[in-house]
Short mmCIF file of C-alpha atoms and ligand atoms in Angstrom, two decimals:
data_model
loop_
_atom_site.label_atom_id
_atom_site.label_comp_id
_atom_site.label_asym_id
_atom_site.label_seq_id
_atom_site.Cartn_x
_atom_site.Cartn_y
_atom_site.Cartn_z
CA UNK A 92 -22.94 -7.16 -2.35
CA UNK A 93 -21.12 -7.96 -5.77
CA UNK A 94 -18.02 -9.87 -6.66
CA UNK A 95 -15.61 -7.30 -8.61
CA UNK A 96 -13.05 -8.32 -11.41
CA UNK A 97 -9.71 -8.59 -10.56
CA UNK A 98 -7.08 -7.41 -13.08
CA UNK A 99 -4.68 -9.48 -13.92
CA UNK A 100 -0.82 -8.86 -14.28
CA UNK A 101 0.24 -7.25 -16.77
CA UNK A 102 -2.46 -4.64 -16.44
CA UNK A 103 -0.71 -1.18 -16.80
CA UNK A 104 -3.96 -0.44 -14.61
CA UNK A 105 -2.25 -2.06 -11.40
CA UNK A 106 0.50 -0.11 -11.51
CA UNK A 107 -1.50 3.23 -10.91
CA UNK A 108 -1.02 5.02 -7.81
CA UNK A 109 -3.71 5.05 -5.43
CA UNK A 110 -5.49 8.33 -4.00
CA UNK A 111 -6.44 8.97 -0.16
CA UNK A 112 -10.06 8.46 0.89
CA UNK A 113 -11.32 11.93 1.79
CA UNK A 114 -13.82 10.93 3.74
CA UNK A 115 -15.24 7.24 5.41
CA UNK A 116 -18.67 7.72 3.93
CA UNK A 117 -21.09 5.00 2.81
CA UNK A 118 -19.77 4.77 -0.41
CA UNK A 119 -16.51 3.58 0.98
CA UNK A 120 -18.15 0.96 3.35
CA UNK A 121 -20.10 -0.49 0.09
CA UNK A 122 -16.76 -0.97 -1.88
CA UNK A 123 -15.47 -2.69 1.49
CA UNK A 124 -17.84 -5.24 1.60
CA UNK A 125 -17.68 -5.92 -1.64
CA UNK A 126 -13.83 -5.90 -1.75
CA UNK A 127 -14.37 -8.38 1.45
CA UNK A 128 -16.92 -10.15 -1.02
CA UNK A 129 -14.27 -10.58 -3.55
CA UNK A 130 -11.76 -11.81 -1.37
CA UNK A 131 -13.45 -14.68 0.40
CA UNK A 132 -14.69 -15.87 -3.24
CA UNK A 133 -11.45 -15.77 -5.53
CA UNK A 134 -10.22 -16.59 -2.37
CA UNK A 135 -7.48 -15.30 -1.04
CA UNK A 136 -6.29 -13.82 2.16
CA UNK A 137 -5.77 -9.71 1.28
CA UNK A 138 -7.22 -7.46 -1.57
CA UNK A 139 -6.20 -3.58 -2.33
CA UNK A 140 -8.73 -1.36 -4.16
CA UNK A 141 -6.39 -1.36 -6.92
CA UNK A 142 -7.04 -5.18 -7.76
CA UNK A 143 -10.46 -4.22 -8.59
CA UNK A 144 -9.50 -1.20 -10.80
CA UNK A 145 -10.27 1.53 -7.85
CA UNK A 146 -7.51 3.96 -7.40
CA UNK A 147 -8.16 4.97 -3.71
CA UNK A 148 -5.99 3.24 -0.58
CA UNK A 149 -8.25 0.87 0.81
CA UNK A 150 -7.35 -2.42 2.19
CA UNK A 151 -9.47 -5.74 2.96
CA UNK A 152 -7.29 -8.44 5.05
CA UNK A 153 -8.60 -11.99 6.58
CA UNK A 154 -5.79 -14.21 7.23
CA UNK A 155 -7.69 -16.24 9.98
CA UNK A 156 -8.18 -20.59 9.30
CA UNK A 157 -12.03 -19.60 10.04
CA UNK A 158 -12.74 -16.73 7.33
CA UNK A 159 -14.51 -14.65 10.06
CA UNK A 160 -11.62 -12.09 11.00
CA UNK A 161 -11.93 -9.11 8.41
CA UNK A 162 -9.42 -6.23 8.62
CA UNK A 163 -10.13 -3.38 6.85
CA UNK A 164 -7.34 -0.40 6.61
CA UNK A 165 -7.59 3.04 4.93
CA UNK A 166 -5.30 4.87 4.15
CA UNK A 167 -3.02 2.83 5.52
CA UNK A 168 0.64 4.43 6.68
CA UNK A 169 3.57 2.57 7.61
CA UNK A 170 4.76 4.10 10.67
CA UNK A 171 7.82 1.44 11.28
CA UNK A 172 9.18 -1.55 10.40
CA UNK A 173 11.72 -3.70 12.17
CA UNK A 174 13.46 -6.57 12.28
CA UNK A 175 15.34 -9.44 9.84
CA UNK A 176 14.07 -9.49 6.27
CA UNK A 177 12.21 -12.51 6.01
CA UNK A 178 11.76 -14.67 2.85
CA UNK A 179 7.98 -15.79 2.58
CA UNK A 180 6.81 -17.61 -0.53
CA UNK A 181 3.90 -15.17 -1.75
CA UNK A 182 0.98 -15.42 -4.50
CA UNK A 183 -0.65 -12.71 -5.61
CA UNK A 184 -4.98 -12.68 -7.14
CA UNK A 185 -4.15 -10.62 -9.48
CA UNK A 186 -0.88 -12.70 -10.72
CA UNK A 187 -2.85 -16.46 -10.36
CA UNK A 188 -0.89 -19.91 -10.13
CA UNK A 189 2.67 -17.83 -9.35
CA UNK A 190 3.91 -18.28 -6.03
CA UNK A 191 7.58 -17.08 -5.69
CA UNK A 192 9.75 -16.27 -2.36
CA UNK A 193 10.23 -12.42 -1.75
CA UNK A 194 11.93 -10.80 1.23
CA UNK A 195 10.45 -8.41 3.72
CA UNK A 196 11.04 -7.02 6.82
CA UNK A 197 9.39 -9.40 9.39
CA UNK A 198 7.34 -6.68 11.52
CA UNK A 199 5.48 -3.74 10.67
CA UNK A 200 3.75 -0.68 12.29
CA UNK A 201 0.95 0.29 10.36
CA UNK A 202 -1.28 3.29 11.32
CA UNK A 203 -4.95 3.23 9.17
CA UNK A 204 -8.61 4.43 9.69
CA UNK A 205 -11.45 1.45 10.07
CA UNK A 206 -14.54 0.90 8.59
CA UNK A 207 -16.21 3.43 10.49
CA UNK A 208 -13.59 6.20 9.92
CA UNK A 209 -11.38 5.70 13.17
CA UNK A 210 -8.09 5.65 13.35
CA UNK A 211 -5.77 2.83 14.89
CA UNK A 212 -2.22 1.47 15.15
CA UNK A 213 -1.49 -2.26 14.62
CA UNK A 214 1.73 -3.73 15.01
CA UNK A 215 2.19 -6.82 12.81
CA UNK A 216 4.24 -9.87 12.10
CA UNK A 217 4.30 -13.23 10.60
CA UNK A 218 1.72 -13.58 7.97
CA UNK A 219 -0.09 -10.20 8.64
CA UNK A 220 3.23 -8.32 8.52
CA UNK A 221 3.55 -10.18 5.03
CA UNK A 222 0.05 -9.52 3.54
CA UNK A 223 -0.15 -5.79 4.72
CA UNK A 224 3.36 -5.17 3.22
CA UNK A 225 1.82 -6.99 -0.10
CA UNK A 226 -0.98 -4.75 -0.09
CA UNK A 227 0.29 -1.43 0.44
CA UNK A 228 2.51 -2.83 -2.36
CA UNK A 229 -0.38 -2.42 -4.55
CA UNK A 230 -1.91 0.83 -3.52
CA UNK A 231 1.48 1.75 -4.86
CA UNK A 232 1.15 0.17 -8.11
CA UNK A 233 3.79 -2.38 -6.71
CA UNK A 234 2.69 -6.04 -7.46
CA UNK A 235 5.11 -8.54 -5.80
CA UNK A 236 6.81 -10.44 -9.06
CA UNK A 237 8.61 -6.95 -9.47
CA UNK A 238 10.87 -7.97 -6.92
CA UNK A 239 12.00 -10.46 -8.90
CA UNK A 240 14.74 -10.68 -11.61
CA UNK A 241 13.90 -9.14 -14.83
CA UNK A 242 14.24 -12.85 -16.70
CA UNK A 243 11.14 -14.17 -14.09
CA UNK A 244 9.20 -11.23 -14.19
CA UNK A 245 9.29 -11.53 -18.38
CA UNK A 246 8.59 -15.62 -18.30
CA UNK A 247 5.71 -14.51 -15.58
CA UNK A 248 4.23 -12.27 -18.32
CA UNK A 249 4.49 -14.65 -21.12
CA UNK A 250 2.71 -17.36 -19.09
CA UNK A 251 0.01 -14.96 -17.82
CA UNK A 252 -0.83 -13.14 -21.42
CA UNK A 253 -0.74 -16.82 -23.02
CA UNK A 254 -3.17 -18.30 -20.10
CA UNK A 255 -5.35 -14.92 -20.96
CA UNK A 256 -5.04 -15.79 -24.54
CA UNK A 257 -6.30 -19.24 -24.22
CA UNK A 258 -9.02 -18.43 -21.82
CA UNK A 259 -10.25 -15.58 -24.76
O1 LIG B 40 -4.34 -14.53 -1.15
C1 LIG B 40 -3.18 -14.10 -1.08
N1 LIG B 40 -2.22 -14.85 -0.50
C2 LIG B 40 -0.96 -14.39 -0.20
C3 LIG B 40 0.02 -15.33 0.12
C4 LIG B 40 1.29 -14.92 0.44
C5 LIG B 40 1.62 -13.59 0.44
C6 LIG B 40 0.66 -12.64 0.09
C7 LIG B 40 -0.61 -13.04 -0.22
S1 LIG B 40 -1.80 -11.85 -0.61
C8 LIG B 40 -2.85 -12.79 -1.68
C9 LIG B 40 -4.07 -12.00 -2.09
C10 LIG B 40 -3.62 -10.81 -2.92
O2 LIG B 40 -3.26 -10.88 -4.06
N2 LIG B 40 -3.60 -9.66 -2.32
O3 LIG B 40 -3.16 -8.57 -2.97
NI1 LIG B 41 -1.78 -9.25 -4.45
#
C-alpha cells in the first residue's frame, strides 16, 4: 500500500479528462487500495484518480462515522438524477482549508463496475449523492470552486499558490 500525492488546485493537471478502465485487472485493484489508502490518511470522505495525477475514472468513497464502508466505482455513469438542487457546504483534498456552499441535485442514479469488475446501480442521496456528484466532477476535470463566481475562484487561487509558496 502507498499514500499518493494529491495535487493541489490550481494544477492544470486536475482539469484533465479522465479515460475508461479497459479492463478490472490487478493493476486497477492496487491503485484502489492505495487511492482508499490516501483517503483515510489526508482524510477525507471521496478521492477520484485524478487527485492523484491518474487520468482513468476510478472512484474511492467512505462516508461512514466508522471508516470501514469503502465504495469503489469505475467508470462510473450517471444514469439519473432527480429532485430539488440542494446547497451543501463542500471541501475539496485537493483545494485544502476552502469549504464553500455549491448546489446539486439532491439524488442521483449512478451505474459503475466494483472492485472485482461487476457492474451495479446505486441510487444515492444526502451526503453520498453529494460526494459522488463531487467526484465524477473530477474525473471530468471539474473541481468544485468552479462553480463559484469568477472573483472567489481568483481569491481561492491566490490563497492556495501563496500557502504553496510559503510551504516551498
Ligand atoms: O473529504 C471530502 N469532503 C467533502 C465534503 C463535502 C463535499 C464533498 C467532499 S469530497 C472531499 C474529498 C475530496 O476532495 N474528494 O474529491
Ligand atoms: Ni475533491
Amino acid at each position: 500500500m502507498a499514500v499518493l500525492k494529491i495535487l493541489k488546485y490550481p494544477d492544470a493537471r486536475l482539469h484533465k479528462v479522465a479515460a475508461p478502465v479497459r479492463e478490472v485487472d490487478d493493476r486497477v485493484r492496487q491503485l484502489v487500495r492505495d487511492m482508499a489508502e490516501t483517503m483515510y490518511v489526508a482524510p477525507g470522505i471521496g478521492l477520484a484518480a485524478t487527485q492523484v495525477d491518474v487520468h482513468e475514472r476510478i472512484i474511492v468513497i467512505d462516508i461512514s462515522e466508522t471508516k470501514d464502508a469503502l465504495q469503489v466505482f469505475i467508470n462510473p455513469e450517471l444514469v439519473d438524477s432527480a429532485g430539488e438542487p440542494r446547497v451543501y457546504e463542500e471541501g475539496c483534498l485537493s483545494v485544502p482549508g476552502i469549504y464553500e456552499e455549491v448546489e446539486r441535485p439532491e439524488s442521483v442514479t449512478v451505474r459503475a463496475l466494483d472492485a472485482d469488475g461487476r457492474p451495479f446501480t446505486v441510487q444515492a442521496e444526502g451526503l453520498l449523492a453529494v460526494c459522488l456528484q463531487h467526484e465524477m466532477d473530477h474525473l471530468e476535470g471539474r473541481v468544485f470552486v468552479q462553480y463559484l463566481s469568477r472573483l472567489k475562484q481568483s481569491r481561492i487561487r491566490s490563497k492556495l499558490l501563496k500557502a504553496e509558496r510559503q510551504a516551498a
